Tab-separated table of C-alpha atoms and ligand atoms in Angstrom:
chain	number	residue	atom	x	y	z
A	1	UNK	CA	0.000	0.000	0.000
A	2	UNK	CA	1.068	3.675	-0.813
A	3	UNK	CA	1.130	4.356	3.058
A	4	UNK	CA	3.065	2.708	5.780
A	5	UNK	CA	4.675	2.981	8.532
A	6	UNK	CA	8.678	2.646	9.451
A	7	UNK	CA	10.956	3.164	11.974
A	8	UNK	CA	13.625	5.757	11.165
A	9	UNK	CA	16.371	6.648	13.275
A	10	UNK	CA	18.507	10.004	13.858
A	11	UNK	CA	20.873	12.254	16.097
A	12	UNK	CA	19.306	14.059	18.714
A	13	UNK	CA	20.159	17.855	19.766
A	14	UNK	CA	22.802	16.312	21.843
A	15	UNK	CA	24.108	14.329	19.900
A	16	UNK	CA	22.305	10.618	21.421
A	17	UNK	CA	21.001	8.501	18.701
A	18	UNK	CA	17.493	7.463	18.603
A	19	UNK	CA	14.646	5.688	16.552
A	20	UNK	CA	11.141	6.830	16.100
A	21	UNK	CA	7.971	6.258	14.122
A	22	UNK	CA	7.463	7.597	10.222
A	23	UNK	CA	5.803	6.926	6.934
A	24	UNK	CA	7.139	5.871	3.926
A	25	UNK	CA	4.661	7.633	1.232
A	26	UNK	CA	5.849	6.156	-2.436
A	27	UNK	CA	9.033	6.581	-1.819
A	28	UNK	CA	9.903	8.948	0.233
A	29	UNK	CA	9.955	8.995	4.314
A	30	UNK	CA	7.896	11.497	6.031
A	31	UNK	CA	8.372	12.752	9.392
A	32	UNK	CA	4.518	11.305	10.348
A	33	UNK	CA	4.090	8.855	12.960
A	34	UNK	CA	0.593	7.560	12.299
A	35	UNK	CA	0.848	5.002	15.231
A	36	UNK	CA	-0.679	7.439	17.585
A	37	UNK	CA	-3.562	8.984	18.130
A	38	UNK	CA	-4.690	10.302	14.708
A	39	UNK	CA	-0.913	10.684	14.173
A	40	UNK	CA	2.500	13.180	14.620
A	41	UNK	CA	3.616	14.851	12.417
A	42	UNK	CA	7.003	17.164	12.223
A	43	UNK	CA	7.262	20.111	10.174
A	44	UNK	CA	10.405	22.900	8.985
A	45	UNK	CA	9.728	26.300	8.991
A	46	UNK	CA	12.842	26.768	7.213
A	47	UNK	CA	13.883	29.441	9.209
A	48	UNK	CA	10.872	31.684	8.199
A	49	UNK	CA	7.628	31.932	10.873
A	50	UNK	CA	4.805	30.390	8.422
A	51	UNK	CA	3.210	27.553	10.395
A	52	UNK	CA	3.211	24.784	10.199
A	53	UNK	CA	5.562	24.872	7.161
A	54	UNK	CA	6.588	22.090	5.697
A	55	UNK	CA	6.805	18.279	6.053
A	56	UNK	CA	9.783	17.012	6.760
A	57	UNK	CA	11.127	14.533	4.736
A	58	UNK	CA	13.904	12.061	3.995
A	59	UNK	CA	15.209	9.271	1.296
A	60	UNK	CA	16.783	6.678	3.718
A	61	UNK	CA	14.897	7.156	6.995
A	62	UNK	CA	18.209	8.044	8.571
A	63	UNK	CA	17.568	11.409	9.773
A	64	UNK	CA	20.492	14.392	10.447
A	65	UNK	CA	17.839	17.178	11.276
A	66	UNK	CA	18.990	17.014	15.519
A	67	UNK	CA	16.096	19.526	16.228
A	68	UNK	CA	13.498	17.665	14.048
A	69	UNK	CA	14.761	14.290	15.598
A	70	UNK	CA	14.182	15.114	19.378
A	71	UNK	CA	10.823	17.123	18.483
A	72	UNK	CA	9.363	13.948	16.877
A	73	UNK	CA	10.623	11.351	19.349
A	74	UNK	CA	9.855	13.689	21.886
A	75	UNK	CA	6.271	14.284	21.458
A	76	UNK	CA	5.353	10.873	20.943
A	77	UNK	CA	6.974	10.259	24.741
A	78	UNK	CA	4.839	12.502	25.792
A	79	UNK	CA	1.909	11.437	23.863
A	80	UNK	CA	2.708	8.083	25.595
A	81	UNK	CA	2.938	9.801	28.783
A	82	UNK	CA	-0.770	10.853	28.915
A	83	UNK	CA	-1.906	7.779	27.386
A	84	UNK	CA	-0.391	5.116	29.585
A	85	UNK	CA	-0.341	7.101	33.197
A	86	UNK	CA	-4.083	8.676	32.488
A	87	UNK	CA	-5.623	7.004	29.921
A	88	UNK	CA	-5.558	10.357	27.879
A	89	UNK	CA	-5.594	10.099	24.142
A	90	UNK	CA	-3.593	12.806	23.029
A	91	UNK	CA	-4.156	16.996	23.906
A	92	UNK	CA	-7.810	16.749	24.048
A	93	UNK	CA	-8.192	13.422	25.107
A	94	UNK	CA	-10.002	11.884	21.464
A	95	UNK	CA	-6.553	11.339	19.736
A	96	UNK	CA	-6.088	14.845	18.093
A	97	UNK	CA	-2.970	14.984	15.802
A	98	UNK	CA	-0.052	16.732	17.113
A	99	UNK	CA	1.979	19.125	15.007
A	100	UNK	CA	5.775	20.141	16.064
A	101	UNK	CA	7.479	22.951	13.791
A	102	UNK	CA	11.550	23.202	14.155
A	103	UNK	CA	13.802	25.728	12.917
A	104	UNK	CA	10.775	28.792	13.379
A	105	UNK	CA	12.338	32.071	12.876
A	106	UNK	CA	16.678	32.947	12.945
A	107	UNK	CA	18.044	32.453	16.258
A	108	UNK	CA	14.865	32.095	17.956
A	109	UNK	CA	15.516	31.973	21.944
A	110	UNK	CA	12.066	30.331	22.632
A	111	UNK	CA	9.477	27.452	21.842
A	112	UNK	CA	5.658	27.971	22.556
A	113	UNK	CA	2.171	26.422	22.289
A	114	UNK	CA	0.404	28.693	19.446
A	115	UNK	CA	-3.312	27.369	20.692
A	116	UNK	CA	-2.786	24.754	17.771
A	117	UNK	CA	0.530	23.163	17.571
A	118	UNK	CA	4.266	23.594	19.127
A	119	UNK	CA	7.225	25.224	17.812
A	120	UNK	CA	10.710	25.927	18.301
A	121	UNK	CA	13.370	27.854	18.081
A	122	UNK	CA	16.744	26.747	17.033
A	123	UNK	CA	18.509	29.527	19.628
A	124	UNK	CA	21.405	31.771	19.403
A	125	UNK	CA	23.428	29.217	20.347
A	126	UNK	CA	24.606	30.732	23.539
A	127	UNK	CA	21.313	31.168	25.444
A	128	UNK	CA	19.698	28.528	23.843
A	129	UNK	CA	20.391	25.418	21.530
A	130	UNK	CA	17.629	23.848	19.807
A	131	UNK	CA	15.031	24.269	22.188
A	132	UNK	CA	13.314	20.695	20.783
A	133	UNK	CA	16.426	18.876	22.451
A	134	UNK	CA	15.095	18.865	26.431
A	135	UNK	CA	12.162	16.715	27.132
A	136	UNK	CA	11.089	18.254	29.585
A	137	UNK	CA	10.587	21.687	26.896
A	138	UNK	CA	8.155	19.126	25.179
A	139	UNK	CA	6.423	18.210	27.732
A	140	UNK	CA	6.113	21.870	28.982
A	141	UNK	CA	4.558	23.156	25.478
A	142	UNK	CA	1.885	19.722	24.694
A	143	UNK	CA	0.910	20.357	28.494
A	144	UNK	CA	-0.211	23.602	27.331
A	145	UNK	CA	-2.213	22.049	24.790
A	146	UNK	CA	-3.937	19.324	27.399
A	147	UNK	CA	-4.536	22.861	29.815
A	148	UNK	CA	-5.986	24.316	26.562
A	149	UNK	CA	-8.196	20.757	26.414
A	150	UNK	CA	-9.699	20.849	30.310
A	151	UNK	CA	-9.445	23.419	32.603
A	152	UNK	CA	-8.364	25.820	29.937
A	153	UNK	CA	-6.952	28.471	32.593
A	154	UNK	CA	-6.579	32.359	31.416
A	155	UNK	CA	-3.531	32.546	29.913
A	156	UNK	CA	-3.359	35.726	33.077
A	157	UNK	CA	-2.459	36.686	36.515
A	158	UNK	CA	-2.851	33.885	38.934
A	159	UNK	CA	-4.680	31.185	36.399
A	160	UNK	CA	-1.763	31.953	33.648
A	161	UNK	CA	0.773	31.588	36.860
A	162	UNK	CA	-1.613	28.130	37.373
A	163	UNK	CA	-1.352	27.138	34.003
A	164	UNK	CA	3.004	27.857	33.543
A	165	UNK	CA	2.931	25.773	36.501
A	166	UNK	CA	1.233	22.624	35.310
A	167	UNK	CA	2.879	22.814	32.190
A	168	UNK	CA	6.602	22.959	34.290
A	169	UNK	CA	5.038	20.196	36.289
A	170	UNK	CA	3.935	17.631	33.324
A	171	UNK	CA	6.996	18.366	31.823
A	172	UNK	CA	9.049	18.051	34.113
A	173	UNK	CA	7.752	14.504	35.143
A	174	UNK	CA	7.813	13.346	31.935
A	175	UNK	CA	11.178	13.680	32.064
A	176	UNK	CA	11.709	12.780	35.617
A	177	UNK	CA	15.443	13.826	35.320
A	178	UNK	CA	15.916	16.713	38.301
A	179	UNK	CA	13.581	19.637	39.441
A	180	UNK	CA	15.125	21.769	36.787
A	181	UNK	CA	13.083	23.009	33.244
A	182	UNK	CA	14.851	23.799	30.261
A	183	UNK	CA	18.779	22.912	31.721
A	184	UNK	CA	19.695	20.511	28.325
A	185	UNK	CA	19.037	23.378	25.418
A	186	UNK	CA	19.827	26.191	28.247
A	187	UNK	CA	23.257	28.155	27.874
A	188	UNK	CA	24.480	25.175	25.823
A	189	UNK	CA	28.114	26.294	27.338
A	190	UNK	CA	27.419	26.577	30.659
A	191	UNK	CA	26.505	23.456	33.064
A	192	UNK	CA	24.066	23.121	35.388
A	193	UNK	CA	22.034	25.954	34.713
A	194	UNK	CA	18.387	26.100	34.049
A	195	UNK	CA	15.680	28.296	32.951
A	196	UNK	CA	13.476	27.488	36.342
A	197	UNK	CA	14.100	25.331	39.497
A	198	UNK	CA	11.194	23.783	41.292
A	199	UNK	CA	12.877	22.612	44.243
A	200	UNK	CA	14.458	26.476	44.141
A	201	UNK	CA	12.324	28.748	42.602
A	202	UNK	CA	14.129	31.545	43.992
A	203	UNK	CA	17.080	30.479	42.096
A	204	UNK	CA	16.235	31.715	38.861
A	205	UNK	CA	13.978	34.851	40.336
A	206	UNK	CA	10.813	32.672	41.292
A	207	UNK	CA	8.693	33.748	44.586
A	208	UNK	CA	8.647	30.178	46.643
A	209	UNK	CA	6.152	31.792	49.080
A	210	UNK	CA	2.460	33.468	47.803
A	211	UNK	CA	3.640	36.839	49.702
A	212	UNK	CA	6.252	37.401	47.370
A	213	UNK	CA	4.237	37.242	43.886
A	214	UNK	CA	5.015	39.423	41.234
A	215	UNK	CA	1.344	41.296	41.313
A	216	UNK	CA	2.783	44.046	37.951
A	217	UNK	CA	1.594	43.435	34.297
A	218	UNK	CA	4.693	42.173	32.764
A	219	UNK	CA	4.356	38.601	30.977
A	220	UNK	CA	0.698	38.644	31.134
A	221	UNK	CA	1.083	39.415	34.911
A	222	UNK	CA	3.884	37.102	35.616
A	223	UNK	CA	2.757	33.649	34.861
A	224	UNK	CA	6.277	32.993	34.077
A	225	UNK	CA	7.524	34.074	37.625
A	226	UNK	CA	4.542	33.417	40.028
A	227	UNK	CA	4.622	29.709	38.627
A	228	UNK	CA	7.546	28.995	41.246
A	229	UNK	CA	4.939	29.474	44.032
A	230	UNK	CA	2.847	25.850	42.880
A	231	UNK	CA	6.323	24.622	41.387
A	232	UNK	CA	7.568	24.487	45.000
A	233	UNK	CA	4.275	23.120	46.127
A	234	UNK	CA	4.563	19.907	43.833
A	235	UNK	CA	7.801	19.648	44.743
A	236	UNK	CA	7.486	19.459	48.438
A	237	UNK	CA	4.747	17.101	47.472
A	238	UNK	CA	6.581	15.021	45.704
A	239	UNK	CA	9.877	14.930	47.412
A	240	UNK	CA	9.772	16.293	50.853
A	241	UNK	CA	11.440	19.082	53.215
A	242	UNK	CA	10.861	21.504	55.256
A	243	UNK	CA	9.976	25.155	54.187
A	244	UNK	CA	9.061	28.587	55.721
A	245	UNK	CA	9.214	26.151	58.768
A	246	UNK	CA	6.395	23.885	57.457
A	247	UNK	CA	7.637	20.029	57.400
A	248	UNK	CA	6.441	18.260	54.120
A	249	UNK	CA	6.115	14.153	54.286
A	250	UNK	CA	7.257	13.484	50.189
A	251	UNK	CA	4.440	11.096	48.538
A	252	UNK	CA	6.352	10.382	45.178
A	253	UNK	CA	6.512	11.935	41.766
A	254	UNK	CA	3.587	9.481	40.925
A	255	UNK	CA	1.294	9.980	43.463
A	256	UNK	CA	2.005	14.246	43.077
A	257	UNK	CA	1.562	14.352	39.471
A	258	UNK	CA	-1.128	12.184	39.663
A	259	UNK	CA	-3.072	14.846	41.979
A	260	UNK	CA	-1.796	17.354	39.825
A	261	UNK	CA	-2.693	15.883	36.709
A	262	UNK	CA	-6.739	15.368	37.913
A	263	UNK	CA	-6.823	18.806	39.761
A	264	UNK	CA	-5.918	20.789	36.369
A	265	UNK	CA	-7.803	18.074	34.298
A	266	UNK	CA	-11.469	18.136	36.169
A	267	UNK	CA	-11.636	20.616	39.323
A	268	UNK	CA	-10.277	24.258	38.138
A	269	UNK	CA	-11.625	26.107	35.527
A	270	UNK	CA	-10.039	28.679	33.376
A	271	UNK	CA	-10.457	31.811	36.266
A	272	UNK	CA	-9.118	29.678	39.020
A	273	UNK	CA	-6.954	31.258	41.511
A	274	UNK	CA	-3.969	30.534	43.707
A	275	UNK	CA	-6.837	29.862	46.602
A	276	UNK	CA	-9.009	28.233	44.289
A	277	UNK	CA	-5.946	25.271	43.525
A	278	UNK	CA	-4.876	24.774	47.105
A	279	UNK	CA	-8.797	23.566	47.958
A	280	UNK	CA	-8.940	22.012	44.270
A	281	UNK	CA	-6.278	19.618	45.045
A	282	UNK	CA	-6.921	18.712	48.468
A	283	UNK	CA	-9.797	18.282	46.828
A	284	UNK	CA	-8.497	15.733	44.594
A	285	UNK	CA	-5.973	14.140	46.850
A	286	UNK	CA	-9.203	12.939	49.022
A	287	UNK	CA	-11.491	11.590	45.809
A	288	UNK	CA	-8.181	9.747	44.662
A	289	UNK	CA	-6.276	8.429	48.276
A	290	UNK	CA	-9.288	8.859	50.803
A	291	UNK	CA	-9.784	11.555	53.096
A	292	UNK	CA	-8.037	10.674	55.877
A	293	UNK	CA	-5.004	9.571	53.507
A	294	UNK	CA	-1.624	10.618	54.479
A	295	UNK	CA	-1.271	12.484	51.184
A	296	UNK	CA	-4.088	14.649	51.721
A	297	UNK	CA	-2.003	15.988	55.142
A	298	UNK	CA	1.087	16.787	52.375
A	299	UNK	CA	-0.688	18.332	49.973
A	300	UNK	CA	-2.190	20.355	52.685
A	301	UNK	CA	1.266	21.367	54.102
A	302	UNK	CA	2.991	21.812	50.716
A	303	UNK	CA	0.494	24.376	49.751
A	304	UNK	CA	0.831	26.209	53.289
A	305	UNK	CA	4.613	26.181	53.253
A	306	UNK	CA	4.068	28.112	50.305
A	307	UNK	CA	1.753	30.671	52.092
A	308	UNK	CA	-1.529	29.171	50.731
B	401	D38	C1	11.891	26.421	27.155
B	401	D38	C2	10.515	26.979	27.233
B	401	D38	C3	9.707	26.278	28.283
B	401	D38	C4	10.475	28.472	27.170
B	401	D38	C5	11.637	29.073	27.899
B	401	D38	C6	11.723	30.542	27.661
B	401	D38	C7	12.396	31.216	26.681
B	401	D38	N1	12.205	32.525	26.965
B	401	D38	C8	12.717	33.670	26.265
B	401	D38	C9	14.077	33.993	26.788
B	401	D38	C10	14.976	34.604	25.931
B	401	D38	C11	16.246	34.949	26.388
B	401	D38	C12	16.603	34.680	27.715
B	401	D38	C13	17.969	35.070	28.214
B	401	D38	O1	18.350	34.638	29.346
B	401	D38	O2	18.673	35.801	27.459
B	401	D38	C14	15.713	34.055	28.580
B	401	D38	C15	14.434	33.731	28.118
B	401	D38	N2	11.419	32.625	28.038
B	401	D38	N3	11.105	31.412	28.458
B	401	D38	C16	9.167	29.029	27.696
B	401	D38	O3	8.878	29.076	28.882
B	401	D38	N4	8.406	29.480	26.699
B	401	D38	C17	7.133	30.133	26.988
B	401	D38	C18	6.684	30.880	25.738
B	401	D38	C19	5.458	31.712	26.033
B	401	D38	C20	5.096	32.559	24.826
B	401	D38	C21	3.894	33.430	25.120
B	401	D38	N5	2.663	32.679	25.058
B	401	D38	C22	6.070	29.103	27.366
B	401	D38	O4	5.925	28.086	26.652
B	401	D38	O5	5.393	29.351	28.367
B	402	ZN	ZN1	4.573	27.842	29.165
């Protein structure tokens, strides 16, 4: 038949190989993986900002595009993410295709969730390499798309602070590396770094405590900065510690993300405030552990420790 599937394989951003679904179409081998969902498909922007551009495409299914490679194997880990850990078929749950776009723009420094599809840029190459190449990036931008899907919370003050959050959150977990977002395609020569810290907001100019939110009108109020203030909350959650003098008992990534996950899936809504989470998720820890479960008493304590 005219249509099937193959697996091609490539160089990442980093360099790591890897193999991945496509489609060989007469042929030719398309970046298209039509084994999930109603299918993924990567697309070139050739340096221009038309989306989604173009289809990209190869003779041998042995791909050199590093920024295409790690968009397309990316998503579809995160696509598997949401389908095996929630039973969530794709952004809006009935298998939607996904559309990634490399090489937007010259020297892009970002990568963003358009309300239809991601993109990314390829960076300077000194505050960012390809911004495709950290899996946790990927997870950050399709988790806007599942936000976009549910709860759909104004992109705005404290529900676009809400919604930054989740997204560092599911991404972050789906990579499941470090409490860092952003540190593989971050200041390519410099170690360590990171965009954001969720154990340590603070470290990268992130309130940890509600008290110390950003309350101007830059970046749509600050959902960008206030987003430390849950970040720290899932964090203490998930791991642990002591903060502000407020002792957290650490349930897990597993059992945090899967609070998470349900509170911003089916109890906020797209005004919800800072208040509105911290009783959404209790919320949520008792319909999914019990209410007298022990991680209702951590949720409860991570969200205080963080003056909520
Ligand atoms: C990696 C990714 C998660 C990305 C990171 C990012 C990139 N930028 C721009 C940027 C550019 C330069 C620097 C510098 O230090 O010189 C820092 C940040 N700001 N945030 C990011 O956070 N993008 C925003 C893009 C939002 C676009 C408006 N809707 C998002 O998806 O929320
Ligand atoms: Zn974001």
């Amino acid at each position: 038949d005219l249509l099937q599937h193959a697996t091609g394989t490539g160089t990442g951003v980093l360099g790591d190989t890897k193999t991945f679904q496509t489609t060989l179409s007469g042929s030719t081998y398309q970046l298209k993986d039509t084994t999930r969902g109603n299918g993924i498909t990567t697309y070139t922007a050739s340096n221009r900002t038309s989306l989604p551009g173009t289809i990209l495409t190869d003779s041998d299914n042995v791909w050199s595009d590093r920024a295409a490679v790690d968009a397309h194997a990316y998503a579809g880990q995160v696509y598997d993410f949401f389908k095996t850990k929630f039973g969530r078929n794709s952004l809006d749950g009935n298998g939607m295709a996904i559309r990634s776009t490399v090489h937007y723009s010259t020297n892009y420094n970002n990568a963003f969730w358009n309300g239809s599809q991601i993109v990314f840029g390829d960076g300077d190459g000194r505050t960012f390499t390809s911004l495709s190449g950290d899996l946790d990036v990927i997870g950050h931008e399709l988790s806007h798309g599942v936000i976009e899907y549910t709860s759909n919370l104004r992109y705005l003050n404290e529900s676009g602070a809400l919604n930054e959050s989740y997204a560092d959150v599911l991404g972050n977990t789906i990579q499941g590396k470090n409490w860092l977002i952003g540190d593989d395609i971050y200041t390519p020569g410099v170690a360590g770094d990171a965009l954001r810290s969720m154990s340590n907001p603070t470290l990268y100019g992130q309130p940890d405590h509600y008290a110390n939110r950003y309350t101007g009108t830059a970046d749509n109020g600050g959902v960008h900065t206030n987003s430390g203030i849950t970040n720290k909350a899932f964090y203490l959650i998930a791991q642990g510690g002591t903060h502000n003098g407020v002792t957290v008992a650490g349930i897990g990534r597993d059992a945090a993300v899967n609070i998470f996950y349900n509170t911003v899936a089916y109890y906020l809504t797209s005004t919800s405030t800072f208040a509105s989470a911290k009783n959404a998720t209790i919320q949520a820890a008792k319909d999914l552990y019990g209410t007298s479960s022990s991680y209702v008493t951590s949720v409860t304590n991570a969200f205080r420790a963080v003056g909520l």
